[in-house]
Coordinates of C-alpha atoms and ligand atoms in Angstrom, one line a residue:
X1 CA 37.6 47.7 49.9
X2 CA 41.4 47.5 48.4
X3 CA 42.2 44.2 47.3
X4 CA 45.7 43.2 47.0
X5 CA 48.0 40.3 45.0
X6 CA 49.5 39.1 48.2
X7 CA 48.1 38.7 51.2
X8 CA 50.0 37.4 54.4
X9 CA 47.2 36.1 57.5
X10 CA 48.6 36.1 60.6
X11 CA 47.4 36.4 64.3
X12 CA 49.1 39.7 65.0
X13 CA 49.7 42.8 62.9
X14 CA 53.2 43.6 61.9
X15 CA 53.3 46.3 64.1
X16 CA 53.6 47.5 68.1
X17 CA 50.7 47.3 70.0
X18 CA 50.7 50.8 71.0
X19 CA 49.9 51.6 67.4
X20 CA 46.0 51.1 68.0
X21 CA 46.0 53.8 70.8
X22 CA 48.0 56.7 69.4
X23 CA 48.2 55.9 65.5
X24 CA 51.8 56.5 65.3
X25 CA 53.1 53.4 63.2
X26 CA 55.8 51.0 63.9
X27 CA 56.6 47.8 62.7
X28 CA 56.3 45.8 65.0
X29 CA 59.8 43.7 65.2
X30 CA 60.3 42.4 69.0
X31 CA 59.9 39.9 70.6
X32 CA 59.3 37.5 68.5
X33 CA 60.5 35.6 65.1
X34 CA 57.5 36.3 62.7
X35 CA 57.3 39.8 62.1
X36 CA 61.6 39.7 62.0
X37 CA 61.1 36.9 59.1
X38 CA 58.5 38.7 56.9
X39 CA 59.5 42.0 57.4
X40 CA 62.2 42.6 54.7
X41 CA 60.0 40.8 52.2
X42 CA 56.4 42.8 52.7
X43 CA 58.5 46.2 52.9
X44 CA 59.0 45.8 48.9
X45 CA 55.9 44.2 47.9
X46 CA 53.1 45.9 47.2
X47 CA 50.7 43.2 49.9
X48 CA 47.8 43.4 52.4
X49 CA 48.4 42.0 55.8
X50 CA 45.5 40.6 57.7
X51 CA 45.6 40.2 61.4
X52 CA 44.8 41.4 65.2
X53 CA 46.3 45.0 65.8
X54 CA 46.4 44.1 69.6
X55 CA 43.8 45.3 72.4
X56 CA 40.0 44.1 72.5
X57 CA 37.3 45.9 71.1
X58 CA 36.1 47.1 67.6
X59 CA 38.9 46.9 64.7
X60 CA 40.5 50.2 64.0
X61 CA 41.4 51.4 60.4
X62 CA 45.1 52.1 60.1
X63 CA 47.3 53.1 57.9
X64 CA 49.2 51.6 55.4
X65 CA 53.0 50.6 57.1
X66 CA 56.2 50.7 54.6
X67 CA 53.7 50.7 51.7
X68 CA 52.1 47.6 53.4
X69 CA 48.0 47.7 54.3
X70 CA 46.8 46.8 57.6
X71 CA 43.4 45.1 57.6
X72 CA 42.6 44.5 61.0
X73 CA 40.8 41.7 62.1
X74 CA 38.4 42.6 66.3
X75 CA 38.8 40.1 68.8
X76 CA 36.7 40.4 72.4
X77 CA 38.3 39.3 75.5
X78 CA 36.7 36.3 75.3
X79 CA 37.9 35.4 71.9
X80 CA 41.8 36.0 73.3
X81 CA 40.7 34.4 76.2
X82 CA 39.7 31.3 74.2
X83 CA 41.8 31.3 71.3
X84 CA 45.0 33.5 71.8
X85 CA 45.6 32.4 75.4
X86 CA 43.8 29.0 75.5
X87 CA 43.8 27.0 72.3
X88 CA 46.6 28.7 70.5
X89 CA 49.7 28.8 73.9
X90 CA 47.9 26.2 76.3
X91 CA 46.8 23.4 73.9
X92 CA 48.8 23.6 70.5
X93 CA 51.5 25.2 71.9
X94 CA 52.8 22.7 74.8
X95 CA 51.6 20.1 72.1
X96 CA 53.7 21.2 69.4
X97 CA 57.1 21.4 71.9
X98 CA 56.9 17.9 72.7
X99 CA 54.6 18.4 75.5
X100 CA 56.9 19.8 77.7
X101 CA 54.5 21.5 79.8
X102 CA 50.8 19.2 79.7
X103 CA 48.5 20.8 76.9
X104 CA 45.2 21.4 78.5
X105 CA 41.6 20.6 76.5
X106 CA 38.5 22.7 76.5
X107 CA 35.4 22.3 74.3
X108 CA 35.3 26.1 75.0
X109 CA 38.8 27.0 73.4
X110 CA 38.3 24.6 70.4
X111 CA 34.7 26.5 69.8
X112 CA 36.8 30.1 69.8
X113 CA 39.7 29.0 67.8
X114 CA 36.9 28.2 64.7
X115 CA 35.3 30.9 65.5
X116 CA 38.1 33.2 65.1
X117 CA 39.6 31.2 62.2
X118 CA 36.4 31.8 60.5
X119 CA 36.5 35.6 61.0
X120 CA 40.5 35.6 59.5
X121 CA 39.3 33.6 56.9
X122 CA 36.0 36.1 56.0
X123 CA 38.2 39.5 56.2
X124 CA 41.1 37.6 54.0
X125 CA 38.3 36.6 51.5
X126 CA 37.7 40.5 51.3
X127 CA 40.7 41.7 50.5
X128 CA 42.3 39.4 48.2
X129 CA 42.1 40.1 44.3
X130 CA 40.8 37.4 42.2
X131 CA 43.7 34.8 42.0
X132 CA 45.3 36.5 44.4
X133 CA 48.8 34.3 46.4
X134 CA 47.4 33.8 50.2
X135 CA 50.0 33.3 52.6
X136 CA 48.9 31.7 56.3
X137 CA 51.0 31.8 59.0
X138 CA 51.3 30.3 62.0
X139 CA 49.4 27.5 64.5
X140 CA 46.8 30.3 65.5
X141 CA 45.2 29.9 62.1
X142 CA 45.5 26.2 60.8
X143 CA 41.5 26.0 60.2
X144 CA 42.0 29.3 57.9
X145 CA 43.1 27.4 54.8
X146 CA 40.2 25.4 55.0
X147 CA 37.9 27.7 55.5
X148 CA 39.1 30.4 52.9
X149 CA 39.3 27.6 49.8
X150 CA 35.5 27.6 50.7
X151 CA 34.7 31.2 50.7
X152 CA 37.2 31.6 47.8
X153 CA 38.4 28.5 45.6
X154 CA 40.0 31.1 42.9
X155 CA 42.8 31.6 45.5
X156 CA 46.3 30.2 45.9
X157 CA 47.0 29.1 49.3
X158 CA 49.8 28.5 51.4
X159 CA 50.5 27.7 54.7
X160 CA 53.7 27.6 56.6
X161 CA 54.3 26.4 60.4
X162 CA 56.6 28.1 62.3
X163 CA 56.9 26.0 65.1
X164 CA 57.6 22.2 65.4
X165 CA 54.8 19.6 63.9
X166 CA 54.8 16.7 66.4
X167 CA 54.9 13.1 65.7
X168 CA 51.8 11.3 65.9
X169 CA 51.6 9.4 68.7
X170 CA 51.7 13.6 70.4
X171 CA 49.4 14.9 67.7
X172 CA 47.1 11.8 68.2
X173 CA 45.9 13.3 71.5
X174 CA 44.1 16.6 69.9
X175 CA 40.5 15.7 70.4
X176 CA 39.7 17.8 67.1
X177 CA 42.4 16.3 65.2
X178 CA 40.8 15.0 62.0
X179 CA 39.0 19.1 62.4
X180 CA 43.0 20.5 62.0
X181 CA 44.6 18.8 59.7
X182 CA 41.8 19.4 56.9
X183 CA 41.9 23.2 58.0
X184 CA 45.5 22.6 57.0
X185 CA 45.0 20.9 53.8
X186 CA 43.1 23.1 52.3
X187 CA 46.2 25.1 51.6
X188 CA 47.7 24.4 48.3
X189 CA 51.4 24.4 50.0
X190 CA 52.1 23.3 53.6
X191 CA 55.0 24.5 54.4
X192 CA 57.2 23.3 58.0
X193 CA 60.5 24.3 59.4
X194 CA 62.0 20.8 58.8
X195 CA 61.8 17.6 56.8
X196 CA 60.4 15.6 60.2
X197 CA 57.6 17.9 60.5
X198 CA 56.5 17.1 56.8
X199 CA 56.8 13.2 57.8
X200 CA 54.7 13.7 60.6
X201 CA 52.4 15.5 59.3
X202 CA 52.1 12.9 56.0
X203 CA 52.0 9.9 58.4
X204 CA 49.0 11.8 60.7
X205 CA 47.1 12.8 57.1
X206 CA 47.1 8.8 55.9
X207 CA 46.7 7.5 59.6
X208 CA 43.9 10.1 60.4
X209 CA 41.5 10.9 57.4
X210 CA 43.0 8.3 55.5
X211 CA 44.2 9.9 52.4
X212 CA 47.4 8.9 50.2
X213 CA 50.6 10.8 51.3
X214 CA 54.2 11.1 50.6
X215 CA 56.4 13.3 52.5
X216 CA 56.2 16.0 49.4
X217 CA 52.9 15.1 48.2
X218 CA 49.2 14.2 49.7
X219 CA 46.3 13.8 47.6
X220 CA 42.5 15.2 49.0
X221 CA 39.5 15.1 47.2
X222 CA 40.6 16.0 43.7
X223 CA 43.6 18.1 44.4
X224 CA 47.2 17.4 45.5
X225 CA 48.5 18.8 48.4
X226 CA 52.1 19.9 48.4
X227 CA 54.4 19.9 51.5
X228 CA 58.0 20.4 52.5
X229 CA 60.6 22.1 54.4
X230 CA 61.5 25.8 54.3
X231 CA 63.9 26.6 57.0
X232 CA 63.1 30.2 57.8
X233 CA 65.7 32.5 58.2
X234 CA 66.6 36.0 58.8
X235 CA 67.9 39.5 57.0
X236 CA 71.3 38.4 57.5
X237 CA 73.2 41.6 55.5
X238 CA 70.8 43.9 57.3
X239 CA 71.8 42.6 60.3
X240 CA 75.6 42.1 59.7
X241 CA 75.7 45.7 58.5
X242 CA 74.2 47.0 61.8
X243 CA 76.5 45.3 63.7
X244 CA 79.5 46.1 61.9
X245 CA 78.5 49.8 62.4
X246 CA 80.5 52.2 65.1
X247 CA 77.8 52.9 67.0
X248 CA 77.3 49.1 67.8
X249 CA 81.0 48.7 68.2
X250 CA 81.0 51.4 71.1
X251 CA 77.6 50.0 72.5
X252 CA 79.4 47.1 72.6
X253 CA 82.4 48.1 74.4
X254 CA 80.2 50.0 76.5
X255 CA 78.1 47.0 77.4
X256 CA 81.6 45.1 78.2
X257 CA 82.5 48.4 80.7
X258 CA 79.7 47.9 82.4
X259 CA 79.6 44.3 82.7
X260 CA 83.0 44.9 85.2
X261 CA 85.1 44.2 81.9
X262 CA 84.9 40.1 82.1
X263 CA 87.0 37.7 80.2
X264 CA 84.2 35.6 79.4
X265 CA 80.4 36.7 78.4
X266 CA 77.8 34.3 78.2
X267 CA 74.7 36.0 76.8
X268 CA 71.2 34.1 76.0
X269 CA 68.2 36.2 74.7
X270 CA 65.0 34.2 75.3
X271 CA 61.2 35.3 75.0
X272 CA 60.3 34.1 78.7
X273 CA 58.8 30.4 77.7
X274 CA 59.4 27.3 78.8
X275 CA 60.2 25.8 75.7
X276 CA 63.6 27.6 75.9
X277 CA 65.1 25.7 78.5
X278 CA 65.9 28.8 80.5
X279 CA 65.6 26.9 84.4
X280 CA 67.9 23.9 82.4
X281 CA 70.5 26.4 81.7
X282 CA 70.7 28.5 85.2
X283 CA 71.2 24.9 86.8
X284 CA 73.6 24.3 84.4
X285 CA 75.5 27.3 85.1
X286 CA 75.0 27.5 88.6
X287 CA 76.7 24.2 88.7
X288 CA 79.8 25.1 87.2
X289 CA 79.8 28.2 89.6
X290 CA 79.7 25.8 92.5
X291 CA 82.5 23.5 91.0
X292 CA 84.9 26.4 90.4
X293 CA 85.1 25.0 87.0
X294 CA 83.5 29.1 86.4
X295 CA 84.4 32.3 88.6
X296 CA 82.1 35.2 88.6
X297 CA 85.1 37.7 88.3
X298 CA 86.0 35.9 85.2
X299 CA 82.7 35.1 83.5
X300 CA 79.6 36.9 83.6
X301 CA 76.1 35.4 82.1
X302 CA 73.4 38.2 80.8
X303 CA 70.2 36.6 80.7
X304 CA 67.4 38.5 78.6
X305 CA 64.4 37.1 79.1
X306 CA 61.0 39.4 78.3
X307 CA 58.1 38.3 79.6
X308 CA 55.6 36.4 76.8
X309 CA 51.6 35.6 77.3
X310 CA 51.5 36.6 80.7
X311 CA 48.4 35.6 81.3
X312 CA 48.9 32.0 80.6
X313 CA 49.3 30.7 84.4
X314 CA 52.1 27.9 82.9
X315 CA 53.6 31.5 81.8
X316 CA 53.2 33.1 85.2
X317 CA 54.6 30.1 87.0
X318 CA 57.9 30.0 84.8
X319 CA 58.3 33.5 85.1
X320 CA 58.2 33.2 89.1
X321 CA 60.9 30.0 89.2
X322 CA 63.0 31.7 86.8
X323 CA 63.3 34.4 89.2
X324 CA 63.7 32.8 92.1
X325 CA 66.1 30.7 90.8
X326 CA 68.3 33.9 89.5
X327 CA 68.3 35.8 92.9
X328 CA 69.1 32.2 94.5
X329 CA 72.4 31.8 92.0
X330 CA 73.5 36.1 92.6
X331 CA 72.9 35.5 96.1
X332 CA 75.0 32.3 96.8
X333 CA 78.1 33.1 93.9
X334 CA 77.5 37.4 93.3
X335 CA 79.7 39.5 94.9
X336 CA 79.2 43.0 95.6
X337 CA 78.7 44.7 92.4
X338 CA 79.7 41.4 90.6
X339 CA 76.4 39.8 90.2
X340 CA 76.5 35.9 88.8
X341 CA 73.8 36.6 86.6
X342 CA 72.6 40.3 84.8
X343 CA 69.1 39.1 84.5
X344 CA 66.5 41.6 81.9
X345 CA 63.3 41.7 81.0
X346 CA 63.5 44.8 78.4
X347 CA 62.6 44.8 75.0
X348 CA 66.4 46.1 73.2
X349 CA 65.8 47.8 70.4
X350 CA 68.4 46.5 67.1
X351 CA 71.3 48.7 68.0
X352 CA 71.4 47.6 71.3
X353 CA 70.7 43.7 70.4
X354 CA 73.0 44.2 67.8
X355 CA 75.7 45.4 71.0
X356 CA 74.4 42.5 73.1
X357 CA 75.2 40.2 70.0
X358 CA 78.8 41.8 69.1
X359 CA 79.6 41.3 73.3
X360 CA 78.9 37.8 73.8
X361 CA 81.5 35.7 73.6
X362 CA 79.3 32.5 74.0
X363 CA 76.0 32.5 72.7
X364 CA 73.7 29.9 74.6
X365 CA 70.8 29.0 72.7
X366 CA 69.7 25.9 74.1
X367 CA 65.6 25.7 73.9
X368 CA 63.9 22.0 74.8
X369 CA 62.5 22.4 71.2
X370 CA 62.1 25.3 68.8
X371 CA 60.2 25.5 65.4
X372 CA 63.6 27.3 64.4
X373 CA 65.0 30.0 67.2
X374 CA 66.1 33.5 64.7
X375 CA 68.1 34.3 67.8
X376 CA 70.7 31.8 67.0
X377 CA 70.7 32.9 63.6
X378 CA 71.1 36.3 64.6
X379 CA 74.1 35.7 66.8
X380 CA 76.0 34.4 64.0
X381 CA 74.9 37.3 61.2
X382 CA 76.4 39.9 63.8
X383 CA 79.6 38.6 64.6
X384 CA 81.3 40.4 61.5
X385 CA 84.8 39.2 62.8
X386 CA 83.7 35.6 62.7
X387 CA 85.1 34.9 66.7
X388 CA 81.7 33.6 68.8
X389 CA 80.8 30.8 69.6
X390 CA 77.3 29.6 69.2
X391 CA 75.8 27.1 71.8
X392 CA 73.1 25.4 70.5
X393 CA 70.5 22.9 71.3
X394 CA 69.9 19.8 68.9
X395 CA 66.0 20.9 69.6
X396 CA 66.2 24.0 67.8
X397 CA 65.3 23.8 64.3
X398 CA 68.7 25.8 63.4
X399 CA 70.6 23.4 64.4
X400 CA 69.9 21.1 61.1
X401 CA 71.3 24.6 59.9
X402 CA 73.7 25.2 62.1
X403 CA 75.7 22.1 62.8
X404 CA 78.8 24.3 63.4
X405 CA 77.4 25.6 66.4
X406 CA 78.3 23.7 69.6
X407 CA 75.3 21.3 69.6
X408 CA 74.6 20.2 73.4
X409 CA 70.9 18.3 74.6
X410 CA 70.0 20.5 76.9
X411 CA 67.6 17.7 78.5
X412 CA 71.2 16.1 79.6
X413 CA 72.7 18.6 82.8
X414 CA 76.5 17.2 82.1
X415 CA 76.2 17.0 79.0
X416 CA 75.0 20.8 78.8
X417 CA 77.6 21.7 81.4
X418 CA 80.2 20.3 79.6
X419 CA 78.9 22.0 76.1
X420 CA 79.3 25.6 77.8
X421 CA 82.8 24.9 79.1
X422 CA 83.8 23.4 75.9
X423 CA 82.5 26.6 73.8
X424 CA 83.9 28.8 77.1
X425 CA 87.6 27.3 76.2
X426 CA 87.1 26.4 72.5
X427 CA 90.8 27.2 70.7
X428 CA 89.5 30.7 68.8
X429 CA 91.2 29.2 65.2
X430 CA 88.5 26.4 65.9
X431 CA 85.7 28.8 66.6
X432 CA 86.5 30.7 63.7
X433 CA 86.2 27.8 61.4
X434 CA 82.9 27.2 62.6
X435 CA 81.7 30.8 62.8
X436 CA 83.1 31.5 59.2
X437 CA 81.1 28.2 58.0
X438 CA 77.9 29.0 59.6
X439 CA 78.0 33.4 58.5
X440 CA 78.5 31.6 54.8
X441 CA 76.0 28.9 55.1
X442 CA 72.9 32.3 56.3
X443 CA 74.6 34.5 53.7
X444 CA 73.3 32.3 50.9
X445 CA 70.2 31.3 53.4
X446 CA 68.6 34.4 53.9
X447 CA 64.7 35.1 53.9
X448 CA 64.6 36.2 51.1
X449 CA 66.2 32.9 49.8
X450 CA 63.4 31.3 52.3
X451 CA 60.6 33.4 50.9
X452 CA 62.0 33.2 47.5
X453 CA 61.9 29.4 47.8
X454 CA 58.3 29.3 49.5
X455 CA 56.5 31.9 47.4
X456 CA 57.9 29.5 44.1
X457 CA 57.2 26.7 45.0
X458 CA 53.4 27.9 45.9
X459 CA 53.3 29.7 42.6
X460 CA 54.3 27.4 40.1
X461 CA 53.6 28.5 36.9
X462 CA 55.5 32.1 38.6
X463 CA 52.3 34.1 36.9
X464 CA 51.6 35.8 40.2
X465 CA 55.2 36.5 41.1
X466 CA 56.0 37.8 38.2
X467 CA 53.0 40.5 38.7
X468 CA 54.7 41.4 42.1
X469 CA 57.3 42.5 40.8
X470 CA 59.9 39.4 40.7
X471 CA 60.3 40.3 44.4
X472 CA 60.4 37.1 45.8
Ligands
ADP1 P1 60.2 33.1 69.2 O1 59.6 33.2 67.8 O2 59.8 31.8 69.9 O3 60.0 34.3 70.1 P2 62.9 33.4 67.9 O4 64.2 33.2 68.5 O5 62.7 32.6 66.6 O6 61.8 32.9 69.0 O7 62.6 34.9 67.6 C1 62.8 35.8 68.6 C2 62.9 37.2 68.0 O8 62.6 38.2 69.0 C3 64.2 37.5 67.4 O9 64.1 38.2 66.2 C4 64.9 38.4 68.5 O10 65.8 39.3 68.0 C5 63.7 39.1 69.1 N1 63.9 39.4 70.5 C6 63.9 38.5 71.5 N2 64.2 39.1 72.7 C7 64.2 40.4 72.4 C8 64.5 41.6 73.2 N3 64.7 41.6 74.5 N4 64.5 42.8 72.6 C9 64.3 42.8 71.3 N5 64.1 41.8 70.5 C10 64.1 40.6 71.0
F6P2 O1 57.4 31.6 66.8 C1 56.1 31.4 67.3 C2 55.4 32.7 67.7 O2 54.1 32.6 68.0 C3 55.6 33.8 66.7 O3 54.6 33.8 65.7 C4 55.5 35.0 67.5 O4 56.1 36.1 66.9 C5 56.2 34.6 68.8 O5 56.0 33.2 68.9 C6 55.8 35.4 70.0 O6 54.6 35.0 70.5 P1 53.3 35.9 70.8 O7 52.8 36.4 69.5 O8 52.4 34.9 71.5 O9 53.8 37.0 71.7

């Protein structure tokens, strides 16, 4: 068995799910903010990646990705079932986004989850090289700290959350609790999107299992745990240099053709969840189109929304009322070949994303809660001209980024309404000051500043970084 340096865990592969079926390998960039943040890094590191490589059944070997190794890690209907579906996007999930749909409980899922955190945590003991930097991801895999410093105490651990970590009296409710949050700590580094999510997490650690904790520092058994914020972040020259190419630029113009050549577009790209706030917004909008205050020859909205963990029935009934509330809007306000709403459920590969980016004249971003939303981060990295302007919820972790933006609560309908007219008519000087402050703030906060930043703090002496390379 290879063992590598650097080893990222994370539920899924880096790479599309066809690749298990015909071998022909992709990364894997869409939908979804993960494999967009680590991507840029793992391309120049010489690292293992540990995770599922989609489908059930027996692991298949594959080959090594942009220099990266894929170990893969089986999982039987049962354990997606369990774990994937049920303990991972029905119970942590809801949880984790202020219980904005009700997080369901099953002995069942909770046996699964360790069952397949155990099995992460046995093929990452494999491959990692004595001393080797382990790098956790996600809320599928919060027992896998604890479980690896078992199997493998010579290893430096991290863990980072990407989505929110709720306050206690939300947290308070897991029946496993005390179970998760020493999986957690047996990281060396617990890393969260924002400052809040450390306090919570440092309040739950001393109110739960009693232990000592600051919000940088908790103490368990004879080691100290650190934590902190790391804001994740995107590839934001990558991106801007796409967008600024001609091909996007004619895309772009192509899209705006096509669109019936509107004054106004109003473009929001959404994995199909409810934590997004999608049904908030279409009221929203549908609103102003019945107040006049918006006229579907001027304005058009383009909604993306791809469909996400389908077989989640909170999933399946979003999907449904989203729907039926889009062909209810394009009925009452379209007009014959002037639709309200353009309403997709594609995957767009980046040139086209980048086009969808480059024709939106407002971006709405405005999610009930999100660990960060890239998609926000995104808009702003490809608008190369600095006009745009970025609508964004105070729920979305970019917005402690991103206070530029428009910031609107989407759980208030006027206030919401009046956000999107606001950004609609916003004096372009004005929008430019903000888009020019926000494309400086992500040009200094890109990931590799974030995995820079993470990767240091985890390896403090730098020993191990220094042996990749400097990369980080
Ligand atoms: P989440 O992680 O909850 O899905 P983020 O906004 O953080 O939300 O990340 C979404 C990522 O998925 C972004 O990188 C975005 O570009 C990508 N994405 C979303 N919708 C599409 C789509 N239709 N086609 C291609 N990429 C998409
Ligand atoms: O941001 C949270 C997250 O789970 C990411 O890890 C993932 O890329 C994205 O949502 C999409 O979810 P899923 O992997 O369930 O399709």
């Amino acid at each position: 068995m290879r063992q590598s340096s650097l080893v990222v865990v994370a539920m899924r592969l880096p790479i599309d799910d066809s690749v298990a079926l015909d071998g022909a390998c992709e990364w894997r960039r869409s939908p979804g903010g993960l494999v967009s943040a680590l991507h840029p890094l793992l391309r120049q590191t010489p690292a293992t990646w540990v995770g599922w490589a989609g489908g059930s059944g027996p692991a298949p070997s594959l080959p090594d990705v942009d220099g990266v190794r894929l170990h893969t890690v089986p999982l039987t209907r049962d354990d997606l079932r369990d774990h994937y579906e049920g303990f991972a996007n029905a119970t942590l999930w809801p949880l984790y986004h202020d219980a904005v749909e009700q997080p369901e409980h099953h002995r069942r899922w909770w046996e699964a989850y360790q069952r397949v955190n155990q099995r992460y945590a046995e093929a990452t003991a494999a491959v990692a090289e004595p001393g080797a930097i382990v790098w956790v991801q996600d809320y599928h895999l919060q027992l896998v700290p604890g479980l690896l410093r078992r199997l493998r105490p010579d290893l430096r651990i991290g863990f980072f959350l990407h989505v929110p970590f709720p306050p206690p009296e939300l947290f308070m409710q897991l029946p496993r609790r005390a179970e998760l949050l020493h999986g957690m700590l047996g990281a060396d580094l617990v890393g969260f999107q924002r400052a809040q999510a450390a306090h919570n997490f440092a309040q739950l650690a001393t109110k739960v299992l009693g232990v000592s904790a600051t919000d940088r520092r908790i103490a368990v058994d004879d080691r100290v745990v650190r934590i902190g914020a790391f804001p994740v972040s995107i590839d934001t020259d990558e991106l801007s240099a796409l967008s600024a190419r001609t091909e996007v630029a004619e895309r772009a113009q192509r899209f705006r053709r096509d669109l019936g050549d509107p004054e106004r577009v109003i473009l929001s790209v959404d994995r199909m969840d409810y934590t997004k706030g999608i049904e908030q917004r279409l009221t929203a909008y549908s609103e102003l189109l019945a107040s006049g205050h918006i006229k579907v020859r001027d304005t058009v909205l383009v909604q993306v929304a791809v469909p996400s963990r389908e077989r989640v029935g909170q999933y399946q009934i979003l999907r449904d009322r989203v729907e039926r509330e889009v062909g209810r809007i394009n009925g009452e306000f379209g007009r014959v070949g002037e639709p309200a709403i353009h309403y997709l459920t594609q995957p767009f590969d980046r040139i086209e994303l980048a086009a969808l980016y480059r024709v939106a004249d407002v971006m709405a971003v405005t999610p009930l809660r999100d660990g960060m939303n890239l998609v926000a981060k995104e808009y702003v990295a490809a608008r190369v001209d600095d006009t745009g302007a970025l609508l964004l919820s105070e729920f979305a972790g970019a917005a402690a980024e991103l206070s530029q933006a428009y910031l609107v609560n989407p759980h208030d309908l006027e206030g919401l309404k009046q956000g999107l007219l606001s950004a609609l008519q916003a004096d372009p000087a004005d929008v430019a000051t903000r888009m020019r402050g926000m494309r400086e703030h992500l040009r200094r906060h890109d990931i590799r500043a974030w995995a820079r930043s993470y990767l240091s703090a985890l390896d403090e002496n730098g020993s191990l970084l220094h042996r990749l390379g400097g990369t980080a």
